[in-house]
mmCIF file with all atom_site columns, C-alpha atoms in Angstrom:
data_model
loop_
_atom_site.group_PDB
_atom_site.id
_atom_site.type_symbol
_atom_site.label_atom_id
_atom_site.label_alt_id
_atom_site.label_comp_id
_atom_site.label_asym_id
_atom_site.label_entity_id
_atom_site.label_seq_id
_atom_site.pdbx_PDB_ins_code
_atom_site.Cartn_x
_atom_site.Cartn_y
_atom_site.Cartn_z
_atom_site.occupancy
_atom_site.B_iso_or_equiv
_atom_site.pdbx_formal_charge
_atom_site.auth_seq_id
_atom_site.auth_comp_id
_atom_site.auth_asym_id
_atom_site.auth_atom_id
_atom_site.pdbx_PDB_model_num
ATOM 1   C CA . UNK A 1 1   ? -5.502  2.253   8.220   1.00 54.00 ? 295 UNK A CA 1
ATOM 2   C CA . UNK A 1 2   ? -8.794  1.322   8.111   1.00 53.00 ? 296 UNK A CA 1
ATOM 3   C CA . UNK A 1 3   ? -9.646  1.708   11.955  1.00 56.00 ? 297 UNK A CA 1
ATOM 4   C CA . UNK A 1 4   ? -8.479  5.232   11.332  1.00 55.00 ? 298 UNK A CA 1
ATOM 5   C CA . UNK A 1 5   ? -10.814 6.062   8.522   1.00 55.00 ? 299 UNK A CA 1
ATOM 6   C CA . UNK A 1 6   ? -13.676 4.811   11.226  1.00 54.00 ? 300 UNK A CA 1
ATOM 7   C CA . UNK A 1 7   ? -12.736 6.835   13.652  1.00 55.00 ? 301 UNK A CA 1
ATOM 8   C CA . UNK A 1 8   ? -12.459 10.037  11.420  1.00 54.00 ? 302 UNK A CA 1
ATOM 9   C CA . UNK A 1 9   ? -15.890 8.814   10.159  1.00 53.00 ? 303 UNK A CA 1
ATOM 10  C CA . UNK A 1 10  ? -17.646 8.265   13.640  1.00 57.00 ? 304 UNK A CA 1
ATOM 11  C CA . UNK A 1 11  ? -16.179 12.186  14.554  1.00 57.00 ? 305 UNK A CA 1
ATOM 12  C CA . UNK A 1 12  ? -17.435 13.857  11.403  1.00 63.00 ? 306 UNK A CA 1
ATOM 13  C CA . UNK A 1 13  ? -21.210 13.293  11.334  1.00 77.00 ? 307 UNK A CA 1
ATOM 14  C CA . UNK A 1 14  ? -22.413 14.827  8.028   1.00 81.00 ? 308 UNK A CA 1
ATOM 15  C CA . UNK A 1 15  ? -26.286 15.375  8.044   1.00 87.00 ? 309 UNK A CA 1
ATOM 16  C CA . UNK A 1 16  ? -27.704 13.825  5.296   1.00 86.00 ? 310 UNK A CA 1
ATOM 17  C CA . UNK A 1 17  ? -29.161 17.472  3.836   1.00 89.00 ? 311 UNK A CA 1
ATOM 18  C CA . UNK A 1 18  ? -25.218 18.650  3.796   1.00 89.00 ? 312 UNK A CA 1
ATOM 19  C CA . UNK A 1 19  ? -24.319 15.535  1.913   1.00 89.00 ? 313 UNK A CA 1
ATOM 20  C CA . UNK A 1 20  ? -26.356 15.876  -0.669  1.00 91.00 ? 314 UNK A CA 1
ATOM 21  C CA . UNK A 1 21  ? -25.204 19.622  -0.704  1.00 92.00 ? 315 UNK A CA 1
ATOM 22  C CA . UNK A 1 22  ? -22.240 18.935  -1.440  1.00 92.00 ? 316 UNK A CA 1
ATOM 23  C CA . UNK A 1 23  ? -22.943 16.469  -4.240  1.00 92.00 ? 317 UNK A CA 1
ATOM 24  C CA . UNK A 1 24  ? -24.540 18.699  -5.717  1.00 94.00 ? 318 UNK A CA 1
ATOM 25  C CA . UNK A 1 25  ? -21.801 20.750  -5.509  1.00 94.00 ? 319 UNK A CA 1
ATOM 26  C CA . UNK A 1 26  ? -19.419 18.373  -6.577  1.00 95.00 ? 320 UNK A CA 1
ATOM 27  C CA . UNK A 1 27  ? -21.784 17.414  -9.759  1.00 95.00 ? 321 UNK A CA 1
ATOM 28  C CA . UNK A 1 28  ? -22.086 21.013  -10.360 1.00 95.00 ? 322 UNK A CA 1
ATOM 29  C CA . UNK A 1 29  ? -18.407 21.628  -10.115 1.00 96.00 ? 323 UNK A CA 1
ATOM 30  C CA . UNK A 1 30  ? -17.334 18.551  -12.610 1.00 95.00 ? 324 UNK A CA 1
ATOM 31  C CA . UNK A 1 31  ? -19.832 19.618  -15.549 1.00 96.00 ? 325 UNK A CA 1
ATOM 32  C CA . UNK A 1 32  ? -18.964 22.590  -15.426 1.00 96.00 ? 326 UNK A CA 1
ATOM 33  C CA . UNK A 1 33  ? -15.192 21.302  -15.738 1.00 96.00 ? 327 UNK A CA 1
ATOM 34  C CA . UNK A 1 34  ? -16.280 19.016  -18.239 1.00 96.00 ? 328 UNK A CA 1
ATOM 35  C CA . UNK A 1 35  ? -18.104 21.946  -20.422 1.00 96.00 ? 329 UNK A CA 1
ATOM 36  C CA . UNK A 1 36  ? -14.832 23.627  -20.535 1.00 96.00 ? 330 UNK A CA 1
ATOM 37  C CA . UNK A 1 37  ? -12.541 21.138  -21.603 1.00 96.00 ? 331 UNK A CA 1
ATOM 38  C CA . UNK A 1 38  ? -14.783 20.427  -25.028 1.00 96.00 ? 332 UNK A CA 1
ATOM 39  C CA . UNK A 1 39  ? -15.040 24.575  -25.246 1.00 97.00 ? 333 UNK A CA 1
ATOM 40  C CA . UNK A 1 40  ? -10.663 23.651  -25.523 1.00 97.00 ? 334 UNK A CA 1
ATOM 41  C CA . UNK A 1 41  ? -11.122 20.867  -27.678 1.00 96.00 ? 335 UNK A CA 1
ATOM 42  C CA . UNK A 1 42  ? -13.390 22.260  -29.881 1.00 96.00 ? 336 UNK A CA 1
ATOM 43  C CA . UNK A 1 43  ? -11.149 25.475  -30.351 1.00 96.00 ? 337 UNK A CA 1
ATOM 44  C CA . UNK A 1 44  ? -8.154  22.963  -30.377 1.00 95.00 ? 338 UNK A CA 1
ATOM 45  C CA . UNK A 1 45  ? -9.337  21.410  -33.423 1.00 93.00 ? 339 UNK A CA 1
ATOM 46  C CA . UNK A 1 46  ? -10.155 24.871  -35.476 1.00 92.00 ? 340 UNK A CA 1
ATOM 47  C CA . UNK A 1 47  ? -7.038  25.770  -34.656 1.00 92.00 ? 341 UNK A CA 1
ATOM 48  C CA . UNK A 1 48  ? -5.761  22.692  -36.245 1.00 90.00 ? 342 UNK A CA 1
ATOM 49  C CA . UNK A 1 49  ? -7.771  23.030  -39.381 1.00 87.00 ? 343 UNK A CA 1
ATOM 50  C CA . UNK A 1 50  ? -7.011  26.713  -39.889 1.00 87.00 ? 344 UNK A CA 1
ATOM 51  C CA . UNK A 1 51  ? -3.288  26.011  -39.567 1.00 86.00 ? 345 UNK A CA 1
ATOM 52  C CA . UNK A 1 52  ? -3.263  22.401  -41.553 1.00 82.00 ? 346 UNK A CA 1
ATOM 53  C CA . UNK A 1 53  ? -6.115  23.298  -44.296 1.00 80.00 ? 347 UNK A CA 1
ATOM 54  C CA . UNK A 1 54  ? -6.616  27.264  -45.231 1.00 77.00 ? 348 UNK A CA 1
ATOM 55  C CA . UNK A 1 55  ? -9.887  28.312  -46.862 1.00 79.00 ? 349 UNK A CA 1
ATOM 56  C CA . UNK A 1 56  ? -9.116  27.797  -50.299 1.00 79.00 ? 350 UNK A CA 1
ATOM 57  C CA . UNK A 1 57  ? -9.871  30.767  -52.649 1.00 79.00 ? 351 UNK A CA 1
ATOM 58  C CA . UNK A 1 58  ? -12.131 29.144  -55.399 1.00 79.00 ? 352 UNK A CA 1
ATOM 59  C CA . UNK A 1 59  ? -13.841 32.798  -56.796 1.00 80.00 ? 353 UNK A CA 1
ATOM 60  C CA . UNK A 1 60  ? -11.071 33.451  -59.341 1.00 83.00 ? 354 UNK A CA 1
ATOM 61  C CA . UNK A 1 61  ? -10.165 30.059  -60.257 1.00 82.00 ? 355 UNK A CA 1
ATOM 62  C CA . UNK A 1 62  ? -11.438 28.853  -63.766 1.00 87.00 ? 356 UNK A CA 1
ATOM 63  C CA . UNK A 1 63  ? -13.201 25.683  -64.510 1.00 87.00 ? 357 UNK A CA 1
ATOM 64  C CA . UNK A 1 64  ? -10.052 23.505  -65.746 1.00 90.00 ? 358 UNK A CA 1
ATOM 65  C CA . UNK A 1 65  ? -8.499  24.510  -62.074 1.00 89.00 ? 359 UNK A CA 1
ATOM 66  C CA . UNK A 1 66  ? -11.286 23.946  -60.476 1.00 89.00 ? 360 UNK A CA 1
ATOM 67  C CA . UNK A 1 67  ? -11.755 20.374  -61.870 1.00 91.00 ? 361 UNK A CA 1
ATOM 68  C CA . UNK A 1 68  ? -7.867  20.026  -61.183 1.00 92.00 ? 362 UNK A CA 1
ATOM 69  C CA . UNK A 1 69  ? -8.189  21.066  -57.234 1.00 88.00 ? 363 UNK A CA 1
ATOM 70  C CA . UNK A 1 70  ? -10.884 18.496  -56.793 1.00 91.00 ? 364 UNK A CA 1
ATOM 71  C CA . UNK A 1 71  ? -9.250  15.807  -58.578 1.00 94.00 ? 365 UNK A CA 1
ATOM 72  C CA . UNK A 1 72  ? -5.967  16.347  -56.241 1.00 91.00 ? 366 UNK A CA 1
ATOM 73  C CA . UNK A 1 73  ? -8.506  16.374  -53.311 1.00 91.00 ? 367 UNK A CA 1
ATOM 74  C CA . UNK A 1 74  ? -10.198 12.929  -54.139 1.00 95.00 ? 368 UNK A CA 1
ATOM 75  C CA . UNK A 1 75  ? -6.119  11.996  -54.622 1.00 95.00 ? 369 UNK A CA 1
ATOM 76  C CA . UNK A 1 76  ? -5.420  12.398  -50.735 1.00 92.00 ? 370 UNK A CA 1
ATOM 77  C CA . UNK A 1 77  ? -8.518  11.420  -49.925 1.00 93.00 ? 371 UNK A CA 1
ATOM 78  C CA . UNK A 1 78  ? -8.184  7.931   -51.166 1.00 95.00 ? 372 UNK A CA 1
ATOM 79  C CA . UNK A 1 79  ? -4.769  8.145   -49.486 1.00 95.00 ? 373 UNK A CA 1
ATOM 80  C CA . UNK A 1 80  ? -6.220  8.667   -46.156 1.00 93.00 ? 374 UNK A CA 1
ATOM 81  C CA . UNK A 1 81  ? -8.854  6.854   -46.365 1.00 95.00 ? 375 UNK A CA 1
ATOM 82  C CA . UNK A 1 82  ? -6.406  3.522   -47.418 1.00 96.00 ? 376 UNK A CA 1
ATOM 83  C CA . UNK A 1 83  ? -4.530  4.702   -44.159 1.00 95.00 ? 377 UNK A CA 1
ATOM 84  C CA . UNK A 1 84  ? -7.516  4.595   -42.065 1.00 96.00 ? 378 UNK A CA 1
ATOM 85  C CA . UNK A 1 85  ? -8.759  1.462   -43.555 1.00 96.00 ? 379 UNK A CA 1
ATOM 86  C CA . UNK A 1 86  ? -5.451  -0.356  -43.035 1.00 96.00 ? 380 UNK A CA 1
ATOM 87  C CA . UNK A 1 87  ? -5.075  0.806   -39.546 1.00 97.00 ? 381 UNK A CA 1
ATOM 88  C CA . UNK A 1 88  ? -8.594  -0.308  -38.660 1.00 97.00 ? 382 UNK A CA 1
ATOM 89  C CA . UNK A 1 89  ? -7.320  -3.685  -40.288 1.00 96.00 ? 383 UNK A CA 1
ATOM 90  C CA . UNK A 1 90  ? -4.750  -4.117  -37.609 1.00 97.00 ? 384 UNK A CA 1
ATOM 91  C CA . UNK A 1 91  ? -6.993  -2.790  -34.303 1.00 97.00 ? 385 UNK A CA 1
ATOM 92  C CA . UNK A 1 92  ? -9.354  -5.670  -36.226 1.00 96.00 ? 386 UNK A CA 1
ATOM 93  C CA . UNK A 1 93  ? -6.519  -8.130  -35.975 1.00 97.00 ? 387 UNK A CA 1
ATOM 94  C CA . UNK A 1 94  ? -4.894  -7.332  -33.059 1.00 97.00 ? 388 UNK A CA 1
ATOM 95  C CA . UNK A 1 95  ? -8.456  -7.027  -31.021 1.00 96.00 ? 389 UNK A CA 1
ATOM 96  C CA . UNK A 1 96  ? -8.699  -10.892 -32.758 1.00 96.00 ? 390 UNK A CA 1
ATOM 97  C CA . UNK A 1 97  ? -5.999  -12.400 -31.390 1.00 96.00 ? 391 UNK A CA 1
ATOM 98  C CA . UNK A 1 98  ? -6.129  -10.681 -27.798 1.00 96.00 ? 392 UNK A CA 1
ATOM 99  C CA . UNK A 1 99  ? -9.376  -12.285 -27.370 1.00 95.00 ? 393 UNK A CA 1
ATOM 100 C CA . UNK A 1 100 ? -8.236  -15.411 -28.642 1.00 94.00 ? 394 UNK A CA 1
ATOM 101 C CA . UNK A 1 101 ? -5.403  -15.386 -26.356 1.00 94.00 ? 395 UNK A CA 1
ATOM 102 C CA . UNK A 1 102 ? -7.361  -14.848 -23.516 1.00 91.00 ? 396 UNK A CA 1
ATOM 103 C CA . UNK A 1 103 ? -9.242  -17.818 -24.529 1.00 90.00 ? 397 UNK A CA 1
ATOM 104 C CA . UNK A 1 104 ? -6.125  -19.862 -24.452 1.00 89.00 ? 398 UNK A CA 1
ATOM 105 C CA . UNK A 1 105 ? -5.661  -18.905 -20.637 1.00 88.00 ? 399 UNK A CA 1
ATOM 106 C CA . UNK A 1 106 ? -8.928  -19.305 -20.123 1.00 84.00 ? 400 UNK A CA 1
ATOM 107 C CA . UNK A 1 107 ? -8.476  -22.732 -20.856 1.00 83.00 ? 401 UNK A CA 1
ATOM 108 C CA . UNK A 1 108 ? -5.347  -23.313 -19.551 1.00 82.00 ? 402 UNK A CA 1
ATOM 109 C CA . UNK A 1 109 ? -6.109  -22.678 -16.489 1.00 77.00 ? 403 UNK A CA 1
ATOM 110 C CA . UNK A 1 110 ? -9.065  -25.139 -16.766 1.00 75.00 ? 404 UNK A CA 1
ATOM 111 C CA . UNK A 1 111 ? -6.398  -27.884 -18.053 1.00 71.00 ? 405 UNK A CA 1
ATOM 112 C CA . UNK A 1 112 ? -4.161  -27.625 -15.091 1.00 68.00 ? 406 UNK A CA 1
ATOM 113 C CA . UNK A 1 113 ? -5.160  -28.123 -11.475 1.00 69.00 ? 407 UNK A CA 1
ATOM 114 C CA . UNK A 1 114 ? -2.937  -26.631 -8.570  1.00 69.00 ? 408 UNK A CA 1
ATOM 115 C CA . UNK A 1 115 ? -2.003  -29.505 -6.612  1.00 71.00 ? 409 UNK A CA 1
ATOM 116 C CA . UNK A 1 116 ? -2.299  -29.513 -2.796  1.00 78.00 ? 410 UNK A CA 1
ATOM 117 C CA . UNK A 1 117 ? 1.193   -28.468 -1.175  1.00 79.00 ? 411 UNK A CA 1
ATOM 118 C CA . UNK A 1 118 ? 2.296   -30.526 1.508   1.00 79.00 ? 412 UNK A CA 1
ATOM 119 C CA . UNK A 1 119 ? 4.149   -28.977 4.698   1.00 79.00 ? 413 UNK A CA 1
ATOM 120 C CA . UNK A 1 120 ? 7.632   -29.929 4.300   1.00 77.00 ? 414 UNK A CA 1
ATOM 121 C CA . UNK A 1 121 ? 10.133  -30.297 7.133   1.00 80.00 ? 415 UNK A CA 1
ATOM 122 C CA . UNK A 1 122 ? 13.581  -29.456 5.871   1.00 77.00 ? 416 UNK A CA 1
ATOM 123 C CA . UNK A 1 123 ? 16.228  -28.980 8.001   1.00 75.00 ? 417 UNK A CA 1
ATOM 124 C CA . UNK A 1 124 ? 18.557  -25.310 8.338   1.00 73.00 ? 418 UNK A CA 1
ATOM 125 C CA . UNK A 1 125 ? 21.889  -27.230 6.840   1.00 74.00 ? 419 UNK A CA 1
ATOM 126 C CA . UNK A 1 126 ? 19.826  -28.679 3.796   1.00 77.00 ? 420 UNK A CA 1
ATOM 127 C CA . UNK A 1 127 ? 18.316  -25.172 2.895   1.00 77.00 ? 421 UNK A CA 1
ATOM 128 C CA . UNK A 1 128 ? 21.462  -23.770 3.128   1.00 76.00 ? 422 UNK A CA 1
ATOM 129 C CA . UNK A 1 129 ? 23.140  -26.769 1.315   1.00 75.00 ? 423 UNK A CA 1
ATOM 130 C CA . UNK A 1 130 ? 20.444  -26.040 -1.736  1.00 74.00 ? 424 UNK A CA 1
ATOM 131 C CA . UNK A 1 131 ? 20.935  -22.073 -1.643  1.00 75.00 ? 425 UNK A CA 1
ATOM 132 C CA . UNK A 1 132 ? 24.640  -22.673 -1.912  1.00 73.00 ? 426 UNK A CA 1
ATOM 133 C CA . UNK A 1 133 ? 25.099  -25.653 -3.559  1.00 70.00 ? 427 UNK A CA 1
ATOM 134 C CA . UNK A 1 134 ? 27.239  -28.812 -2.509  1.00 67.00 ? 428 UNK A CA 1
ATOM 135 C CA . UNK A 1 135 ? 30.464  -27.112 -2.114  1.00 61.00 ? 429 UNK A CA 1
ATOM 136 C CA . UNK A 1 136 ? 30.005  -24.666 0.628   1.00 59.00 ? 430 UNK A CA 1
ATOM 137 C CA . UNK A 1 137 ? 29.994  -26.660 3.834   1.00 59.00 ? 431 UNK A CA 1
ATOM 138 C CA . UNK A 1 138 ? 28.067  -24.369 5.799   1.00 53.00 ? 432 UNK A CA 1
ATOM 139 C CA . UNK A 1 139 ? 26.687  -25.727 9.310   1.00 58.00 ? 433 UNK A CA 1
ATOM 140 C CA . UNK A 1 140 ? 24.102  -23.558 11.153  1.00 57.00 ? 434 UNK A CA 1
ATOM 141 C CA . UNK A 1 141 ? 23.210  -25.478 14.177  1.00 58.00 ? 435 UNK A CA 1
ATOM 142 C CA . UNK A 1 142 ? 21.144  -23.826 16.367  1.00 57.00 ? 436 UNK A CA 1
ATOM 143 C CA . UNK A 1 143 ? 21.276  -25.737 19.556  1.00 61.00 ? 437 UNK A CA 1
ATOM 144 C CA . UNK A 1 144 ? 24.972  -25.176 19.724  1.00 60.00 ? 438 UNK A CA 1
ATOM 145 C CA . UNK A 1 145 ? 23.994  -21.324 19.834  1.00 57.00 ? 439 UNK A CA 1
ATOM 146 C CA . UNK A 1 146 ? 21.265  -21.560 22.488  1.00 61.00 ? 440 UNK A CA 1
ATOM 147 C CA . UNK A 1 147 ? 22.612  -20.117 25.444  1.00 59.00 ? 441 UNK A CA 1
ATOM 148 C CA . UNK A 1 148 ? 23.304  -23.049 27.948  1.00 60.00 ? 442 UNK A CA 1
ATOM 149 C CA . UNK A 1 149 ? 22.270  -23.698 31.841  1.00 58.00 ? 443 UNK A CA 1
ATOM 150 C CA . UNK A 1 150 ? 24.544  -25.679 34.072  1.00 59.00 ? 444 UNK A CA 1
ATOM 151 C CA . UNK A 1 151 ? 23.142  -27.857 36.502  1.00 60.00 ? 445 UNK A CA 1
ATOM 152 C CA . UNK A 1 152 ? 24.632  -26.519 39.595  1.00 60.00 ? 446 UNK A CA 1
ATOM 153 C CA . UNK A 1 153 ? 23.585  -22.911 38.799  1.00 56.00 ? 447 UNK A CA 1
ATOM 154 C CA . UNK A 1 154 ? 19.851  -24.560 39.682  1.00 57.00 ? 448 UNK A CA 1
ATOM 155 C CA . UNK A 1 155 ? 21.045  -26.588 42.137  1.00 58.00 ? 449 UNK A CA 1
ATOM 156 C CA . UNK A 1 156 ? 22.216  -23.531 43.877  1.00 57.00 ? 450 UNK A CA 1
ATOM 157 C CA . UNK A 1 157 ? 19.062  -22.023 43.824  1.00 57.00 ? 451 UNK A CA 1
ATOM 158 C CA . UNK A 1 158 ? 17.327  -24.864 45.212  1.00 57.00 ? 452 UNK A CA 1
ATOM 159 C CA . UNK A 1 159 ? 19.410  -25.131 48.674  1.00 55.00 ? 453 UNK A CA 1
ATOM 160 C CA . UNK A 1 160 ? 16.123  -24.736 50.900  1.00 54.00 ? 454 UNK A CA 1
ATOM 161 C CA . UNK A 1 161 ? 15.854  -27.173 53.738  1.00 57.00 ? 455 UNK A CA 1
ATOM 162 C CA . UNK A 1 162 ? 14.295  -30.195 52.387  1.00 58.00 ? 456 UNK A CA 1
ATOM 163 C CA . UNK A 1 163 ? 12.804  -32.532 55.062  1.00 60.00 ? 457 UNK A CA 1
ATOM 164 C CA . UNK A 1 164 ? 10.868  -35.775 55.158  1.00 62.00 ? 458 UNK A CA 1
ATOM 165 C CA . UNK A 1 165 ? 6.986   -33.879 54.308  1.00 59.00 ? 459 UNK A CA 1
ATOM 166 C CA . UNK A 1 166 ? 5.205   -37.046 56.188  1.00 62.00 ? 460 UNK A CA 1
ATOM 167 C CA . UNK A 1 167 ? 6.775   -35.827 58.997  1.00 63.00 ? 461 UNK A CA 1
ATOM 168 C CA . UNK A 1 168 ? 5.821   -32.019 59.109  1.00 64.00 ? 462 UNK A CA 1
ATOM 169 C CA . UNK A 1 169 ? 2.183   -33.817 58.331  1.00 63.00 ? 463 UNK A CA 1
ATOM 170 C CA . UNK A 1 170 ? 1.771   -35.966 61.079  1.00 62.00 ? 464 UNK A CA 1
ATOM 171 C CA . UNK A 1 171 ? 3.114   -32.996 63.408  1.00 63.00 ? 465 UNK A CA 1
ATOM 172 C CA . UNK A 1 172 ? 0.113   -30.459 62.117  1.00 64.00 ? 466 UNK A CA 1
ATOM 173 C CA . UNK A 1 173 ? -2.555  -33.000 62.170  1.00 66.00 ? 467 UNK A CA 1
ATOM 174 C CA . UNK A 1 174 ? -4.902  -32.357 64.917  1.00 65.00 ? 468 UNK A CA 1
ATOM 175 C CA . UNK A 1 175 ? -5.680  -30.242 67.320  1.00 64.00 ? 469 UNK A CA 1
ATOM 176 C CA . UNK A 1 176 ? -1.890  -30.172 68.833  1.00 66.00 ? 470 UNK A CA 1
ATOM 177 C CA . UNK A 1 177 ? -0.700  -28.905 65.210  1.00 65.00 ? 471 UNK A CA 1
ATOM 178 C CA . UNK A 1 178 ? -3.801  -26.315 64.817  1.00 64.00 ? 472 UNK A CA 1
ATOM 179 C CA . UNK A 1 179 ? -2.744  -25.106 68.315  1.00 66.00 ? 473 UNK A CA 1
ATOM 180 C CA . UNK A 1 180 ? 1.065   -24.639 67.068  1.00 68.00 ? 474 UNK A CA 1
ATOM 181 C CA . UNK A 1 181 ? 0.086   -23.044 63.635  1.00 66.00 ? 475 UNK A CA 1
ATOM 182 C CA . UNK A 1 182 ? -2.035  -20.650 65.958  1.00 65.00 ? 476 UNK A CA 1
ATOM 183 C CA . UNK A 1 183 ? 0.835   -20.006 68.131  1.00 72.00 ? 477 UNK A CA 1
ATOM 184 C CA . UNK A 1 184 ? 3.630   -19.485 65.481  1.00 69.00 ? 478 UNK A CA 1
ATOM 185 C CA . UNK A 1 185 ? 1.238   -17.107 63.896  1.00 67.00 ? 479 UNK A CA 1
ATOM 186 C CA . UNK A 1 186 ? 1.155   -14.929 66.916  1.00 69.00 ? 480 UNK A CA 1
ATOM 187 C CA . UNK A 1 187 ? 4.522   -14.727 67.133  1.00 63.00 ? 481 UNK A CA 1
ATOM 188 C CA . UNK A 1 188 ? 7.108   -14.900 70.415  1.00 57.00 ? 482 UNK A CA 1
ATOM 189 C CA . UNK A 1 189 ? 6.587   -11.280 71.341  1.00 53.00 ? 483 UNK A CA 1
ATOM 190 C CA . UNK A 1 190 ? 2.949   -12.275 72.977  1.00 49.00 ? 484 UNK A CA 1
#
């Protein structure tokens, strides 16, 4: 989570000298990855060349097979080269229409506006009607599952004494009720 990373941040307080340090470090460390994996390449592709075209032995050839080795080597290398020129004929293509499909998106999306959605109150029976079409009659009503409260359980509860309040008023006011309050407060034991 993002709070975590904070914290971990706030605790480890890098100086700025040991951060650079170590990107050096790290810099140092990648190019010298980097310098090895062309070393591979590089001894990759000899590899390749020894095993897919040998040195060809030309010293005790004579001119007529000479002139014959060259003209089967300007052979495959029209053959290739037809290769390489129809392949770059369909990356030319294909990079064609990709733009030009992204162009039709682009204006696509231009054409057609999202419309505003509206809050709409549907009810549990008619989502459930539309999920399972017309012929499952499926009622889900909810206030038959809410747990009910009967009346006299409350009533119950409310059995205080319940007197006429303008009463009780008129019987504090003044200094008689003041002097009762006082008196009830200190209770019969004084």
């Amino acid at each position: 989570t993002p709070q975590h990373f904070q914290e971990n941040m706030r605790k480890s307080k890098i100086s700025a000298s040991r951060k650079l340090m170590l990107k050096s470090l790290m810099v140092a460390k990648a190019k010298e990855e980097l310098e090895q994996e062309m070393v591979e390449k590089e001894e990759q592709k000899a590899n390749y060349l020894e095993e897919k075209a040998p040195p060809i032995q030309t010293g005790s050839m004579s001119l007529a097979e000479l002139k014959t080795l060259c003209e089967e080597l300007h052979a495959k290398i029209d053959v290739v080269d037809e290769e390489r020129y129809d392949i770059e004929a369909k990356v030319m293509h294909n990079t064609r229409e990709i733009k030009d499909l992204n162009i039709k998106v682009l204006d696509l999306r231009g054409k057609f506006k999202r419309p505003n959605l509206r809050r709409v109150r549907v009810s549990a029976d008619a989502i459930l009607r539309s999920l399972l079409g017309s012929k499952h009659k499926v009622s889900l009503d909810l206030r038959a599952n809410l747990k009910s409260v009967k009346k006299e359980d409350t009533e119950k509860e409310k059995t205080v004494e319940v007197s006429d309040w303008r009463k009780n008023v008129e019987a504090m006011s003044g200094m008689e009720g003041r002097k009762k309050m006082f008196d009830a407060a200190k209770g019969p034991n004084q």
